[in-house]
């Protein structure tokens, strides 16, 4: 994964995190209405999807770091 792809992924994650924070704030402002509308379930799904994407991005970053540190130097030989 290239640096630009990682930067795009981080930008997407940042937007998703902000959306989650906004949704949590809306739910906190009117809990009964939010529960009636099922917002807590939508929020839980959004958080779960965010965590999956964040974990994937972290793993991809780790792979890129390992590649740069270990594999790329041996290919140059």
mmCIF file of C-alpha atoms in Angstrom:
data_model
loop_
_atom_site.group_PDB
_atom_site.id
_atom_site.type_symbol
_atom_site.label_atom_id
_atom_site.label_comp_id
_atom_site.label_asym_id
_atom_site.label_seq_id
_atom_site.Cartn_x
_atom_site.Cartn_y
_atom_site.Cartn_z
ATOM 1 C CA UNK A 1 0.000 0.000 0.000
ATOM 2 C CA UNK A 2 1.516 3.292 -1.043
ATOM 3 C CA UNK A 3 1.821 6.352 1.151
ATOM 4 C CA UNK A 4 -0.892 8.155 -0.807
ATOM 5 C CA UNK A 5 -3.252 5.217 -0.333
ATOM 6 C CA UNK A 6 -2.530 5.239 3.396
ATOM 7 C CA UNK A 7 -3.136 8.981 3.532
ATOM 8 C CA UNK A 8 -6.482 8.559 1.749
ATOM 9 C CA UNK A 9 -7.434 5.736 4.110
ATOM 10 C CA UNK A 10 -6.556 7.910 7.094
ATOM 11 C CA UNK A 11 -8.660 10.761 5.692
ATOM 12 C CA UNK A 12 -11.622 8.409 5.260
ATOM 13 C CA UNK A 13 -11.159 7.101 8.801
ATOM 14 C CA UNK A 14 -11.007 10.647 10.149
ATOM 15 C CA UNK A 15 -14.277 11.534 8.399
ATOM 16 C CA UNK A 16 -15.921 8.354 9.676
ATOM 17 C CA UNK A 17 -14.728 9.053 13.217
ATOM 18 C CA UNK A 18 -16.184 12.563 13.003
ATOM 19 C CA UNK A 19 -19.489 11.170 11.696
ATOM 20 C CA UNK A 20 -19.579 8.714 14.601
ATOM 21 C CA UNK A 21 -18.857 11.483 17.102
ATOM 22 C CA UNK A 22 -21.635 13.608 15.599
ATOM 23 C CA UNK A 23 -24.094 10.700 15.721
ATOM 24 C CA UNK A 24 -23.171 9.968 19.340
ATOM 25 C CA UNK A 25 -23.694 13.629 20.235
ATOM 26 C CA UNK A 26 -27.128 13.632 18.565
ATOM 27 C CA UNK A 27 -28.073 10.477 20.458
ATOM 28 C CA UNK A 28 -26.823 11.955 23.732
ATOM 29 C CA UNK A 29 -28.930 15.078 23.206
ATOM 30 C CA UNK A 30 -32.189 13.108 23.069
ATOM 31 C CA UNK A 31 -31.745 9.529 24.231
ATOM 32 C CA UNK A 32 -35.447 8.521 24.250
ATOM 33 C CA UNK A 33 -36.014 9.755 20.688
ATOM 34 C CA UNK A 34 -32.751 8.192 19.545
ATOM 35 C CA UNK A 35 -33.662 4.830 21.039
ATOM 36 C CA UNK A 36 -37.112 4.991 19.471
ATOM 37 C CA UNK A 37 -35.533 5.668 16.078
ATOM 38 C CA UNK A 38 -32.981 2.867 16.534
ATOM 39 C CA UNK A 39 -30.037 5.252 16.362
ATOM 40 C CA UNK A 40 -28.066 3.232 18.902
ATOM 41 C CA UNK A 41 -28.064 0.239 16.544
ATOM 42 C CA UNK A 42 -26.933 2.387 13.623
ATOM 43 C CA UNK A 43 -24.223 3.904 15.806
ATOM 44 C CA UNK A 44 -23.062 0.467 16.952
ATOM 45 C CA UNK A 45 -22.838 -0.731 13.325
ATOM 46 C CA UNK A 46 -20.924 2.395 12.308
ATOM 47 C CA UNK A 47 -18.460 1.930 15.174
ATOM 48 C CA UNK A 48 -17.985 -1.743 14.321
ATOM 49 C CA UNK A 49 -17.321 -0.945 10.651
ATOM 50 C CA UNK A 50 -14.951 1.844 11.661
ATOM 51 C CA UNK A 51 -12.981 -0.511 13.899
ATOM 52 C CA UNK A 52 -12.700 -3.086 11.115
ATOM 53 C CA UNK A 53 -11.440 -0.446 8.677
ATOM 54 C CA UNK A 54 -9.058 1.035 11.244
ATOM 55 C CA UNK A 55 -7.655 -2.405 12.063
ATOM 56 C CA UNK A 56 -7.190 -3.125 8.361
ATOM 57 C CA UNK A 57 -5.441 0.216 7.828
ATOM 58 C CA UNK A 58 -3.179 -0.459 10.790
ATOM 59 C CA UNK A 59 -2.271 -3.892 9.441
ATOM 60 C CA UNK A 60 -1.575 -2.467 5.986
ATOM 61 C CA UNK A 61 0.623 0.228 7.497
ATOM 62 C CA UNK A 62 2.533 -2.423 9.442
ATOM 63 C CA UNK A 63 3.026 -4.512 6.306
ATOM 64 C CA UNK A 64 4.269 -1.448 4.421
ATOM 65 C CA UNK A 65 6.671 -0.629 7.251
ATOM 66 C CA UNK A 66 8.009 -4.184 7.334
ATOM 67 C CA UNK A 67 8.367 -4.218 3.569
ATOM 68 C CA UNK A 68 10.308 -0.976 3.604
ATOM 69 C CA UNK A 69 12.536 -2.140 6.452
ATOM 70 C CA UNK A 70 13.186 -5.753 5.488
ATOM 71 C CA UNK A 71 12.176 -6.708 1.982
ATOM 72 C CA UNK A 72 12.956 -3.629 -0.103
ATOM 73 C CA UNK A 73 16.638 -3.463 0.938
ATOM 74 C CA UNK A 74 17.186 -7.116 -0.032
ATOM 75 C CA UNK A 75 15.610 -6.559 -3.467
ATOM 76 C CA UNK A 76 18.159 -3.859 -4.235
ATOM 77 C CA UNK A 77 21.067 -6.274 -3.896
#
